[in-house]
mmCIF file of C-alpha atoms in Angstrom:
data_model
loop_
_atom_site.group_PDB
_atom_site.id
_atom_site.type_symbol
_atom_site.label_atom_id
_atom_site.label_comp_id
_atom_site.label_asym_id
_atom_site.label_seq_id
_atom_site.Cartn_x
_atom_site.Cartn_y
_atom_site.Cartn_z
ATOM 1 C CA UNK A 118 -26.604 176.818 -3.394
ATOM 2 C CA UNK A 119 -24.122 177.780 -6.437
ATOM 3 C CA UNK A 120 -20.652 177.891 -6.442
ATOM 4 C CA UNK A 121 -18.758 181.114 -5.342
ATOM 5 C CA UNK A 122 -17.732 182.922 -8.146
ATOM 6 C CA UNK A 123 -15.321 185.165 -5.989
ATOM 7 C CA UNK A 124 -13.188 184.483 -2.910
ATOM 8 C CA UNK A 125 -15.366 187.092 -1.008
ATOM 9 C CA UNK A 126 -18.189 184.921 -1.621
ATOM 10 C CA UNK A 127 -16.104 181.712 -1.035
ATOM 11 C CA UNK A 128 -15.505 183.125 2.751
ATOM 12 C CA UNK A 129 -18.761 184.327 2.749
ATOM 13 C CA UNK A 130 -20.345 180.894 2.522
ATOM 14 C CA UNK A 131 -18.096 179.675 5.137
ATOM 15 C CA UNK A 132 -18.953 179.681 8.819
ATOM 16 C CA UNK A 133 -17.566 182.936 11.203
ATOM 17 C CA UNK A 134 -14.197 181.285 12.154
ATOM 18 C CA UNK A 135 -13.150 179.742 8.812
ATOM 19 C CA UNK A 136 -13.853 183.012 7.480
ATOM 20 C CA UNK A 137 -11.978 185.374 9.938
ATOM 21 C CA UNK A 138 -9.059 182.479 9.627
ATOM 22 C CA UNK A 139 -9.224 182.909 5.328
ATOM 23 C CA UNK A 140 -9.273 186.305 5.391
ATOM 24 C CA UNK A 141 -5.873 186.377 7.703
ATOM 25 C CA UNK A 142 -4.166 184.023 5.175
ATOM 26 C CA UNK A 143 -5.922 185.869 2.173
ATOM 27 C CA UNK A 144 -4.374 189.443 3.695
ATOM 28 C CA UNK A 145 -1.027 187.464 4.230
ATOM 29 C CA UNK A 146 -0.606 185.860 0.925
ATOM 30 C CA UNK A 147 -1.653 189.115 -0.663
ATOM 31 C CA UNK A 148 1.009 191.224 1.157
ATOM 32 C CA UNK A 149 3.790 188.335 0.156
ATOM 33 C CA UNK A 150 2.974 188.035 -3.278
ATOM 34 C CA UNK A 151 1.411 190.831 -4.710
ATOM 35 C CA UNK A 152 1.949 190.317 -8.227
ATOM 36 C CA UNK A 153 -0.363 187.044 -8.216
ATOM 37 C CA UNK A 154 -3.385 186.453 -9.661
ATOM 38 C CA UNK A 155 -6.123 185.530 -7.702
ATOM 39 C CA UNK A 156 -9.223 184.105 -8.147
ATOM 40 C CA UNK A 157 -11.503 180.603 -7.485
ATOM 41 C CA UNK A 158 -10.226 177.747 -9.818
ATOM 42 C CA UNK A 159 -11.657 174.281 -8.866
ATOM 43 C CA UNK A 160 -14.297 175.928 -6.319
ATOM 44 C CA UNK A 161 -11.789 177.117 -3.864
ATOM 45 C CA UNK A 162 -9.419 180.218 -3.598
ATOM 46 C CA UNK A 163 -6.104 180.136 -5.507
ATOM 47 C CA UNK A 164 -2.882 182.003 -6.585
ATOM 48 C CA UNK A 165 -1.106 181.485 -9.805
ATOM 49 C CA UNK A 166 2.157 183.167 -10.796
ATOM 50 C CA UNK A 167 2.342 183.251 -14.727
ATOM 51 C CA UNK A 168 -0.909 181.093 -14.714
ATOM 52 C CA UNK A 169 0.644 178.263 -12.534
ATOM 53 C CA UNK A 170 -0.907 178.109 -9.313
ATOM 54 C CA UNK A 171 1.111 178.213 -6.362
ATOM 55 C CA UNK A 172 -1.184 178.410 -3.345
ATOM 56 C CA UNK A 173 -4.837 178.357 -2.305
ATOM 57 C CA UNK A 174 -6.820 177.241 0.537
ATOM 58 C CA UNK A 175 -10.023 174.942 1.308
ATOM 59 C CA UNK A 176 -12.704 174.147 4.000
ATOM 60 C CA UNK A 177 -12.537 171.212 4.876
ATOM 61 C CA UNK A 178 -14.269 169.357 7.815
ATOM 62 C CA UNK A 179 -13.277 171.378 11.254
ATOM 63 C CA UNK A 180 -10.077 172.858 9.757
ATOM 64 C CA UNK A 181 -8.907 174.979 6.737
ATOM 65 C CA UNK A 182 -6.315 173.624 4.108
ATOM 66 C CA UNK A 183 -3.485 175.402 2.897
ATOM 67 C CA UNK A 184 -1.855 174.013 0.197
ATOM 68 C CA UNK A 185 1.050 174.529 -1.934
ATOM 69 C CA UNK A 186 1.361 173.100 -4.684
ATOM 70 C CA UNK A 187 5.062 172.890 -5.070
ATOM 71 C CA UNK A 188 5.189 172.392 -1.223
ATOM 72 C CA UNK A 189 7.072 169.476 -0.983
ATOM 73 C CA UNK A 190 10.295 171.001 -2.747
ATOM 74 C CA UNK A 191 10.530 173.611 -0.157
ATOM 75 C CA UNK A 192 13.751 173.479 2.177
ATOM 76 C CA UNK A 193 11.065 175.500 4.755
ATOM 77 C CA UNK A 194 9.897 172.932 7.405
ATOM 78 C CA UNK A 195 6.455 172.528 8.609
ATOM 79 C CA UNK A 196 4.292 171.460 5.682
ATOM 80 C CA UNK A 197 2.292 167.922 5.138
ATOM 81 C CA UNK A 198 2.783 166.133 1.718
ATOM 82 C CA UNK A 199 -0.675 165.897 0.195
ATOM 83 C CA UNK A 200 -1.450 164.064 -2.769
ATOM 84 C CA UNK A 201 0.716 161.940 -5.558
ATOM 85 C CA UNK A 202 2.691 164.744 -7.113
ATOM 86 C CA UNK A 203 4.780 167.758 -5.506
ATOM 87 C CA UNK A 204 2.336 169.733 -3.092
ATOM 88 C CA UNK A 205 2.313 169.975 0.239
ATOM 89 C CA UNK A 206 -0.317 171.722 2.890
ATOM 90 C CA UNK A 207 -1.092 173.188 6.450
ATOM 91 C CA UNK A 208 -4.180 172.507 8.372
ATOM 92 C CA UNK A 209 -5.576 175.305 10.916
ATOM 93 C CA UNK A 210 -8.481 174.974 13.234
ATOM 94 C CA UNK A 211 -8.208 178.938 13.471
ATOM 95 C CA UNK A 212 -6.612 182.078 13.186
ATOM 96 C CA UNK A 213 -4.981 181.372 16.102
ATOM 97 C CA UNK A 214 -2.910 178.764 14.871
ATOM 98 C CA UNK A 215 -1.342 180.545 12.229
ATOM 99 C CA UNK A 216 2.387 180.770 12.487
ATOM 100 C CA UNK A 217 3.016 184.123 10.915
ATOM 101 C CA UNK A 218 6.879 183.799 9.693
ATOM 102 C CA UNK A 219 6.714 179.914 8.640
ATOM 103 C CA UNK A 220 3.844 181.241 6.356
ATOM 104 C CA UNK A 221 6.122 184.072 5.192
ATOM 105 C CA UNK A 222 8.552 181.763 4.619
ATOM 106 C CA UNK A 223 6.527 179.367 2.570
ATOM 107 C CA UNK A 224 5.094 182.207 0.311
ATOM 108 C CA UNK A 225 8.480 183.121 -0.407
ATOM 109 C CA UNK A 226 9.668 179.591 -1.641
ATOM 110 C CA UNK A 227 6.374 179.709 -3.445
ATOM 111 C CA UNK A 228 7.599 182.419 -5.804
ATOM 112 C CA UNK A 229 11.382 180.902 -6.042
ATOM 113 C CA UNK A 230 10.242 176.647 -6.269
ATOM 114 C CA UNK A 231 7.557 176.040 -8.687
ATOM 115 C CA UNK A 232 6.839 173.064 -10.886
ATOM 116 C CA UNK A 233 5.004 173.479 -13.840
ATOM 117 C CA UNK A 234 1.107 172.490 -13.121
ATOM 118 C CA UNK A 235 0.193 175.070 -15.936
ATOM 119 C CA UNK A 236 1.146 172.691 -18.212
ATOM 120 C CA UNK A 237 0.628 169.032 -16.741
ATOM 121 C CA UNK A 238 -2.014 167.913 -18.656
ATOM 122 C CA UNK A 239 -0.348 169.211 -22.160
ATOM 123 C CA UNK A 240 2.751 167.107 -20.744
ATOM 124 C CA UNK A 241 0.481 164.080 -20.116
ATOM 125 C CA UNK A 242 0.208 164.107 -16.581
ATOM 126 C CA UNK A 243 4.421 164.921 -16.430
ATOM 127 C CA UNK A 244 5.556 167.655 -14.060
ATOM 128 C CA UNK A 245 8.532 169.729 -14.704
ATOM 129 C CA UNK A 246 10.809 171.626 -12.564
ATOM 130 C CA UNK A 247 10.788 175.783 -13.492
ATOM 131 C CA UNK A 248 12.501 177.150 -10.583
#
């Protein structure tokens, strides 16, 4: 099977529940941040704001990944550090366990904390802080 090419096919490849569940967060992170881009970037589904990407999401086995990627600068509690630089993440089993506001609230601090992962590999690997 190929790789999606667009986050409709991205949901469409996953199983009924994963996809109902993306297609929540899709509708919320759409409605929160309308002016970003969206598209897949590294197989999965992914906002940028001014080509730095913020926040995307991932099957992964029995539960969907949400990840910021400046996540773990956010004063908003509730998110998982994930990985060796400054994103953090959310794991649902379904739509169910979205929490509504927390995600507002993370979408928010997405726009307003961002380091600079447009430019990490220019900087040799060196994040910097851009709001």
């Amino acid at each position: 099977m190929s790789k999606p090419a667009t986050i409709d096919e991205y949901h469409g490849a996953q199983g009924a529940g994963s996809a109902t569940l993306m297609a929540q967060l899709r509708e919320i992170i759409d409605q929160v941040l309308p002016e970003a881009e969206s598209k897949i970037w590294h197989a999965h589904p992914v906002w940028f704001l001014d080509g730095n990407p913020v926040v995307g999401y991932s099957q992964l086995k029995g539960v969907v990944r949400l990840l910021f990627w400046s996540g773990q600068s956010f004063s908003s509690a509730g998110l998982e550090p994930s990985g060796s630089f400054k994103a953090a993440e959310c794991r649902y089993s379904n739509a169910a366990d979205i929490d509504h506001h927390a995600l507002r609230e993370w979408l928010a601090e997405s726009r307003s904390t961002q380091w600079d992962y447009k430019n990490i590999v220019k900087r040799r690997g060196k994040l910097e802080r851009l709001c």
